[in-house]
Backbone as JSON Lines, residues from 0, in Angstrom:
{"i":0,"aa":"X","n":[-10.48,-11.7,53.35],"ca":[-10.24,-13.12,53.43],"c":[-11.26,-13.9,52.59]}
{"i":1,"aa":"X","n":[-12.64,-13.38,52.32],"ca":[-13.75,-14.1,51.88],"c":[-13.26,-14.08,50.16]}
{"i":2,"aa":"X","n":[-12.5,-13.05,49.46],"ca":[-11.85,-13.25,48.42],"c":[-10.73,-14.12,48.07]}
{"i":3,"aa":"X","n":[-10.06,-14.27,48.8],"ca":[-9.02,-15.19,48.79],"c":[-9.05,-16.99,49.24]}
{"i":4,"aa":"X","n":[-10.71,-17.0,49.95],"ca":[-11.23,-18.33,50.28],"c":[-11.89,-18.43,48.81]}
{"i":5,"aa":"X","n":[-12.65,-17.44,48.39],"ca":[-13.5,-18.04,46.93],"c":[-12.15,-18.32,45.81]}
{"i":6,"aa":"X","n":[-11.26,-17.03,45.82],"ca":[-9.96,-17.47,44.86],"c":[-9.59,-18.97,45.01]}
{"i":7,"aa":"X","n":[-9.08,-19.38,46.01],"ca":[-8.72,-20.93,46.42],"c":[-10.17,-22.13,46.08]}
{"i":8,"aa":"X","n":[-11.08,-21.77,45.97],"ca":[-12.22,-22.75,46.1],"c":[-12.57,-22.45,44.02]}
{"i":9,"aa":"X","n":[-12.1,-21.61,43.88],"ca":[-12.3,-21.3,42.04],"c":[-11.27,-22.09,41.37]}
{"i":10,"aa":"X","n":[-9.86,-21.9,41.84],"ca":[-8.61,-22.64,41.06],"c":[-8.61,-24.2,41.79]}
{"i":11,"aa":"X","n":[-9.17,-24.52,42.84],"ca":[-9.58,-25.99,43.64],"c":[-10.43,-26.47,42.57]}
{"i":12,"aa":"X","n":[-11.53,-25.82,41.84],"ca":[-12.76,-26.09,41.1],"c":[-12.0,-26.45,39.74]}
{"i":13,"aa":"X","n":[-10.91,-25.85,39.29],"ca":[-10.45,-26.07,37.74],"c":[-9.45,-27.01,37.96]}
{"i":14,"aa":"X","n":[-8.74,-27.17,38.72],"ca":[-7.93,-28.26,38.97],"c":[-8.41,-29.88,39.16]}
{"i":15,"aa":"X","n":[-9.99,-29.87,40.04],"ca":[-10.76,-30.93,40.39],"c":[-11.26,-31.19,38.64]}
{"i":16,"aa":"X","n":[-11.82,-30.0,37.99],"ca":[-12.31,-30.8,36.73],"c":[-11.07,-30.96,35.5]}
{"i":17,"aa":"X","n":[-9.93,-30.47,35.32],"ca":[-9.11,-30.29,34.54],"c":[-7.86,-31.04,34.84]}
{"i":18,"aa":"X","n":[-7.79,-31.11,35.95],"ca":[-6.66,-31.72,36.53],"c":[-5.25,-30.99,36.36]}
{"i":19,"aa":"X","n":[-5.66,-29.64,36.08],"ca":[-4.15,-28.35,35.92],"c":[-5.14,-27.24,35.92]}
{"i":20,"aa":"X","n":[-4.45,-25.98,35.92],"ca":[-5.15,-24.82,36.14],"c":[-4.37,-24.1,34.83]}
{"i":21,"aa":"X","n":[-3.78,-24.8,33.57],"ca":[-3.4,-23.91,32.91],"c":[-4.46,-23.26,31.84]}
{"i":22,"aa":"X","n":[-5.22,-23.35,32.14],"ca":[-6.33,-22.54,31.48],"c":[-7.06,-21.64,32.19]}
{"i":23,"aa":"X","n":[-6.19,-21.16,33.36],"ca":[-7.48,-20.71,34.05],"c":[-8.09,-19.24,33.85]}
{"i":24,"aa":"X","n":[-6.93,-18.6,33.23],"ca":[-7.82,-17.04,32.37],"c":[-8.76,-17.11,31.47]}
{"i":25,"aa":"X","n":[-8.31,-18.56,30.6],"ca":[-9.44,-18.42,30.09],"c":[-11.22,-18.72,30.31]}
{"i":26,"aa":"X","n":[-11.17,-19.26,31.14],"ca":[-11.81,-20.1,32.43],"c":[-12.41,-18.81,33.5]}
{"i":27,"aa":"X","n":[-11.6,-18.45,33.99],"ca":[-12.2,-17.22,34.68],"c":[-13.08,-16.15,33.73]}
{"i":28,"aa":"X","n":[-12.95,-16.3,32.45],"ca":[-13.83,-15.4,31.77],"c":[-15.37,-16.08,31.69]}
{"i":29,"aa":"X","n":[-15.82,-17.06,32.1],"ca":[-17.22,-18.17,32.03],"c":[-18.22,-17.44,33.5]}
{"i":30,"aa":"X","n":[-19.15,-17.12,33.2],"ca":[-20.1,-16.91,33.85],"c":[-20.51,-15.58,33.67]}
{"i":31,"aa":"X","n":[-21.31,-15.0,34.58],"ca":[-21.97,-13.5,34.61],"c":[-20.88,-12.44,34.25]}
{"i":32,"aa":"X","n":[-21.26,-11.68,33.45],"ca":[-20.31,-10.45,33.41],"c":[-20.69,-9.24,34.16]}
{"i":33,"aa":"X","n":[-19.8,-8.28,34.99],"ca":[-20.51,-7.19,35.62],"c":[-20.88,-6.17,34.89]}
{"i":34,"aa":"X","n":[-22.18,-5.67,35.04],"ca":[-22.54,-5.08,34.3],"c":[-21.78,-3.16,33.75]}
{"i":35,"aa":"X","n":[-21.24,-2.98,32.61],"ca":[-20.74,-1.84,32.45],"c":[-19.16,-2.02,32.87]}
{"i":36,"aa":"X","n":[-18.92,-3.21,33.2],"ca":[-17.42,-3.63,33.11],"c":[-16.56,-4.32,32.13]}
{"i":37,"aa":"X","n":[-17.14,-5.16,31.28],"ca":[-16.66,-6.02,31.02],"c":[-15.75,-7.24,31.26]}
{"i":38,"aa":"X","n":[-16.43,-7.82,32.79],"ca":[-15.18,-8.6,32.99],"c":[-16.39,-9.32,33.81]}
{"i":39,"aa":"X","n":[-16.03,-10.22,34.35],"ca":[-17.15,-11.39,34.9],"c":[-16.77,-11.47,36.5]}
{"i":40,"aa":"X","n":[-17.93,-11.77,37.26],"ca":[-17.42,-11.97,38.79],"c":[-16.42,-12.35,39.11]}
{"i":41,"aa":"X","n":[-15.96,-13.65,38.63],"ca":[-14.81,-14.57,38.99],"c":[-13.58,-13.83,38.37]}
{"i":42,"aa":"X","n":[-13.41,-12.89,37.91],"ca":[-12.42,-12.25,37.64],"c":[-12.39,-11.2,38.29]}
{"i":43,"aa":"X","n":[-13.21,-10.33,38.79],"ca":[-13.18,-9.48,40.13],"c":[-12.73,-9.86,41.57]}
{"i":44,"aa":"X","n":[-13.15,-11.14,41.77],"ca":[-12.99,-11.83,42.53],"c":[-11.1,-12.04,42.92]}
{"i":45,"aa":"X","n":[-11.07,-13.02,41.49],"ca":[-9.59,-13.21,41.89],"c":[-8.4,-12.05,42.01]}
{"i":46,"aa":"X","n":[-9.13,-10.62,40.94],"ca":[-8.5,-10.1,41.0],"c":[-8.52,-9.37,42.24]}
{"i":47,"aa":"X","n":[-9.35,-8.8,43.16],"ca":[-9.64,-8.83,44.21],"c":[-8.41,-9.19,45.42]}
{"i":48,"aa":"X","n":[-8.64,-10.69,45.43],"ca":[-7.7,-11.14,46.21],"c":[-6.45,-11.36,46.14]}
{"i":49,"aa":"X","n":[-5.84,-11.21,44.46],"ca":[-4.6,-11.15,43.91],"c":[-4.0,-9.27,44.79]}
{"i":50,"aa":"X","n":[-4.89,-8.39,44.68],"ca":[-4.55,-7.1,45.08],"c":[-4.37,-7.64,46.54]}
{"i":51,"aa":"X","n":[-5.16,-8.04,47.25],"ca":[-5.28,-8.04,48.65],"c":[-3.69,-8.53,49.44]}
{"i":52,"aa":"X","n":[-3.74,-9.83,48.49],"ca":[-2.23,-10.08,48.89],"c":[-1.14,-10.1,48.35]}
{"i":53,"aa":"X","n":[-1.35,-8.78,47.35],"ca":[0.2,-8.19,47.12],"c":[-0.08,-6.57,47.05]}
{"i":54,"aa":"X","n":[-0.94,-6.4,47.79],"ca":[-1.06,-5.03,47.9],"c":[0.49,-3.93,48.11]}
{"i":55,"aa":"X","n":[0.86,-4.63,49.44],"ca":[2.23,-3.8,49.93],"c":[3.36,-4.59,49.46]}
{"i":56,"aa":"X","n":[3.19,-5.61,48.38],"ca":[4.71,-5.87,47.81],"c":[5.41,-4.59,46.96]}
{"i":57,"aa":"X","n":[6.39,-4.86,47.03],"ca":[7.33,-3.46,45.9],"c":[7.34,-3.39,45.14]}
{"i":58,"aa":"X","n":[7.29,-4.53,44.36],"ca":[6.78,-5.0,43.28],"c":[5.68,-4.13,42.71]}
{"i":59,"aa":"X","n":[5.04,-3.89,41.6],"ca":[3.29,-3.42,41.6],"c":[3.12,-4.78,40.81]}
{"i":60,"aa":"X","n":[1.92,-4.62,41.14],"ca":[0.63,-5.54,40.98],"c":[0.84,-6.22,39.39]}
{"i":61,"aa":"X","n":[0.51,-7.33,39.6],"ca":[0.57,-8.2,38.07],"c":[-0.41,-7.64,37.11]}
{"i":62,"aa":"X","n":[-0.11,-7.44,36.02],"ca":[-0.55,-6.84,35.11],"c":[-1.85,-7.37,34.87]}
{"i":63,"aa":"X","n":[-2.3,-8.81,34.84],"ca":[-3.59,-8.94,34.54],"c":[-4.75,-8.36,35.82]}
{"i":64,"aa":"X","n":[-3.85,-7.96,37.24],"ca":[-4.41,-7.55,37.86],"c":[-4.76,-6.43,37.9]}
{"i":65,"aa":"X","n":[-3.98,-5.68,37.55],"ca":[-4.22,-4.07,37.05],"c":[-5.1,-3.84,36.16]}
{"i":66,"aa":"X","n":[-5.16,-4.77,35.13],"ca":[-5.88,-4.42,34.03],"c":[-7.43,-4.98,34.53]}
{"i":67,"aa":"X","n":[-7.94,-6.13,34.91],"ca":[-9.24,-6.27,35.91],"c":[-9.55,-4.84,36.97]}
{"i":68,"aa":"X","n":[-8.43,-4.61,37.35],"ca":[-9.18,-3.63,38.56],"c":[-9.34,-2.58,37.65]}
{"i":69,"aa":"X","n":[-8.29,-1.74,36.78],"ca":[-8.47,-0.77,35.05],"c":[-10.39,-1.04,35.24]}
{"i":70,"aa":"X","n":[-10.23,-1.77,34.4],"ca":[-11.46,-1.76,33.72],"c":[-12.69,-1.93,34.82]}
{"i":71,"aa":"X","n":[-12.69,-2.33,36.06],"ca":[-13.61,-2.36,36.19],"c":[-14.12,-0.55,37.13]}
{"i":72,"aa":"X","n":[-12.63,0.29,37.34],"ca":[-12.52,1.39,37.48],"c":[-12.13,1.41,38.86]}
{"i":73,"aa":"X","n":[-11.62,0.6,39.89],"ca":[-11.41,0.34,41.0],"c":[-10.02,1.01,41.29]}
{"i":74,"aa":"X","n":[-9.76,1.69,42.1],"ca":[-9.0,2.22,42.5],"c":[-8.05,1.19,43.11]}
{"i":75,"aa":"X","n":[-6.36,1.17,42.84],"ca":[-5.45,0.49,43.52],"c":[-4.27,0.77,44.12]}
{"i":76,"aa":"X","n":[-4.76,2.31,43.87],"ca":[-3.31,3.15,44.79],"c":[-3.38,3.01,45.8]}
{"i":77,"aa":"X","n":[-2.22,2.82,46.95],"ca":[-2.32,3.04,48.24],"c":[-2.64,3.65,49.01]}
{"i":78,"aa":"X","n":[-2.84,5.23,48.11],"ca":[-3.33,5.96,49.09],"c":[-5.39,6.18,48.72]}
{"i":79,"aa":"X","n":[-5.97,6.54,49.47],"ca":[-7.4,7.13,49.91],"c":[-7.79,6.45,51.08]}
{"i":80,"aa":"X","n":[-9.34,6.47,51.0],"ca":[-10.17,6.18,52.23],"c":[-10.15,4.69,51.93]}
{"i":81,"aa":"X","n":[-10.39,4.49,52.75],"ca":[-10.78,2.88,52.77],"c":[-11.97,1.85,52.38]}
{"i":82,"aa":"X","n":[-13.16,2.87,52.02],"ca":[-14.28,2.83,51.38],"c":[-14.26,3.03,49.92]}
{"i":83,"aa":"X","n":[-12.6,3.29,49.66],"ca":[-12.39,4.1,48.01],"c":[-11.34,2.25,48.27]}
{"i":84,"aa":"X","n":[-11.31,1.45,48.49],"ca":[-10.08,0.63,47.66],"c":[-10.91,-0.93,47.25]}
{"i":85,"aa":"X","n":[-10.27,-1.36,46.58],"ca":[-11.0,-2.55,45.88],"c":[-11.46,-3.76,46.5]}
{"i":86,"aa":"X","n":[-11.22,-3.66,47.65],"ca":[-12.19,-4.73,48.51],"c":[-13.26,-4.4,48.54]}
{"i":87,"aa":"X","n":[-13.45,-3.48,49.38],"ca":[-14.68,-2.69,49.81],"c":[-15.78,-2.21,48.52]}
{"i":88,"aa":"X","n":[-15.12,-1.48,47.67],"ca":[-15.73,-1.44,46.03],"c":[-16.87,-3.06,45.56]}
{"i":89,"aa":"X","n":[-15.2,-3.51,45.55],"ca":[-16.08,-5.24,44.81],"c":[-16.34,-5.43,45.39]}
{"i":90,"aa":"X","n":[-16.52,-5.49,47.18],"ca":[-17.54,-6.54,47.5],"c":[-19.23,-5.99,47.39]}
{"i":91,"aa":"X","n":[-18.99,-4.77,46.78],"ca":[-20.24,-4.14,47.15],"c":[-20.98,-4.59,45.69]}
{"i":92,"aa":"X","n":[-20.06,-4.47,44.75],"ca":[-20.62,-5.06,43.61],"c":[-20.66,-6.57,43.16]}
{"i":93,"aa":"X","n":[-20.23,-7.26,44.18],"ca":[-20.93,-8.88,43.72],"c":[-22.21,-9.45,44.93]}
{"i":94,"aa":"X","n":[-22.06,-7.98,45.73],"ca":[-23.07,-8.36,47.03],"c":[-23.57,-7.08,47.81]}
{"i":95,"aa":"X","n":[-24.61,-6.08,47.03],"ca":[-24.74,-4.92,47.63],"c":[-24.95,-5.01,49.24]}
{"i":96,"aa":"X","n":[-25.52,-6.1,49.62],"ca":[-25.73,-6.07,51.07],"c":[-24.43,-6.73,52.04]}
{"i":97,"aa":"X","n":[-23.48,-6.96,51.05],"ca":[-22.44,-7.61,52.1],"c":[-22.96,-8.94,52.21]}
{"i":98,"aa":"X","n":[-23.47,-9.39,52.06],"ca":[-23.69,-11.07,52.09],"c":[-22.16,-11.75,51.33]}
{"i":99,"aa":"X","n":[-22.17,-12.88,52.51],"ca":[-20.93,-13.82,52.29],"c":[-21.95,-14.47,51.46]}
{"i":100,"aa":"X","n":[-23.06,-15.13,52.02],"ca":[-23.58,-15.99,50.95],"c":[-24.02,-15.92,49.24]}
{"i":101,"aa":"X","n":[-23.69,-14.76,49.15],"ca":[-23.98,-14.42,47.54],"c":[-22.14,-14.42,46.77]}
{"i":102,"aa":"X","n":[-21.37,-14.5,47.77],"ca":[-19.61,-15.05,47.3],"c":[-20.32,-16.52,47.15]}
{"i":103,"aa":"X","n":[-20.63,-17.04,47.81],"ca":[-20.55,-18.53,47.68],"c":[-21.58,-19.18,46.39]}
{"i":104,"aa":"X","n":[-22.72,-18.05,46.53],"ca":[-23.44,-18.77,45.05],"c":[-23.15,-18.51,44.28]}
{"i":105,"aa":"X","n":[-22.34,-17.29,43.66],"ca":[-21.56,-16.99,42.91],"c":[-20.41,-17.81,42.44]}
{"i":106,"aa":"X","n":[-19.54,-18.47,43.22],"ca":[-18.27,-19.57,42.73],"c":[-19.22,-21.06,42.96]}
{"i":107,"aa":"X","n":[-20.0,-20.83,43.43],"ca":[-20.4,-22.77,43.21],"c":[-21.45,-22.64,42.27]}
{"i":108,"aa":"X","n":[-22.13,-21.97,41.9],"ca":[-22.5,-21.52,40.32],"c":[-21.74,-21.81,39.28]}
{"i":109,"aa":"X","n":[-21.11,-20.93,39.43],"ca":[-19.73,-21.0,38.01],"c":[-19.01,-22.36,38.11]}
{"i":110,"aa":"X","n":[-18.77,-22.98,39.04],"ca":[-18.28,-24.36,39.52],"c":[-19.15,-25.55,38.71]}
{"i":111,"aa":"X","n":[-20.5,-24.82,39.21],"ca":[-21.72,-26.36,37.81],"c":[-21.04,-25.59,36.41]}
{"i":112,"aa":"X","n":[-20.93,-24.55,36.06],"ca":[-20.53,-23.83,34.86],"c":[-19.63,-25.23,34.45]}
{"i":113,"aa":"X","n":[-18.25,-24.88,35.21],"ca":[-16.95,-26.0,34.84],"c":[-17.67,-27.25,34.2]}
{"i":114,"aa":"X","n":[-18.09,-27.57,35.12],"ca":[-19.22,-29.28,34.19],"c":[-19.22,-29.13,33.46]}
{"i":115,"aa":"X","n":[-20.45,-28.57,33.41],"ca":[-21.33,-28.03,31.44],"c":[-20.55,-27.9,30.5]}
{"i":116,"aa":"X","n":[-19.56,-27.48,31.23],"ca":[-18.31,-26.75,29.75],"c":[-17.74,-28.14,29.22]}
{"i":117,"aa":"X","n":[-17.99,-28.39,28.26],"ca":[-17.09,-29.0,27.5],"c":[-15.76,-28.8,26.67]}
């Protein structure tokens, strides 16, 4: 849920300064990148919570989502342990200790980012 509250409080953040979210891939690429991934928190993040809630659609997963979890090497098959799937993974890598509060300095960080950006 703590992915899918920062997802909503990230596209809330581009909409408040942009007044549309049609930029927002490109936008989600602005801030820290993880290291040996190539892809930045806020894109773990959303992609994250994009898996979370379409995990069990029939559908598979939107391609930019596949390709975030791809690269950052996260497993998105249905099947393993539960310590092996991409919640549990990313949250360990935007917060080795599990801290909610390092989700939150993380998107209201990148949020002063939006400002700055011209």
């Amino acid at each position: 849920m703590a992915f899918i509250a920062c997802q909503n409080y990230i596209n809330s953040s581009i909409y408040d300064r942009y007044g549309s979210i049609d930029d927002k891939l490109i936008l989600y690429k602005m801030g820290r990148e993880i290291v040996n991934g190539g892809r930045t928190e806020i894109e773990l993040i959303i992609a994250v919570a994009n898996y979370y809630k379409h995990r069990d659609d029939k559908n598979p997963l939107h391609r930019g989502t596949r390709e975030v979890l791809n690269d950052l090497k996260l497993n998105f098959s249905k099947t393993g342990y539960p310590e092996n799937l991409p919640i549990i993974i990313g949250a360990g890598i935007l917060s080795p200790s599990f801290n909610l509060d390092d989700f939150t300095k993380i998107v209201t960080d990148w949020r002063e980012l939006l400002w700055l950006n011209d």
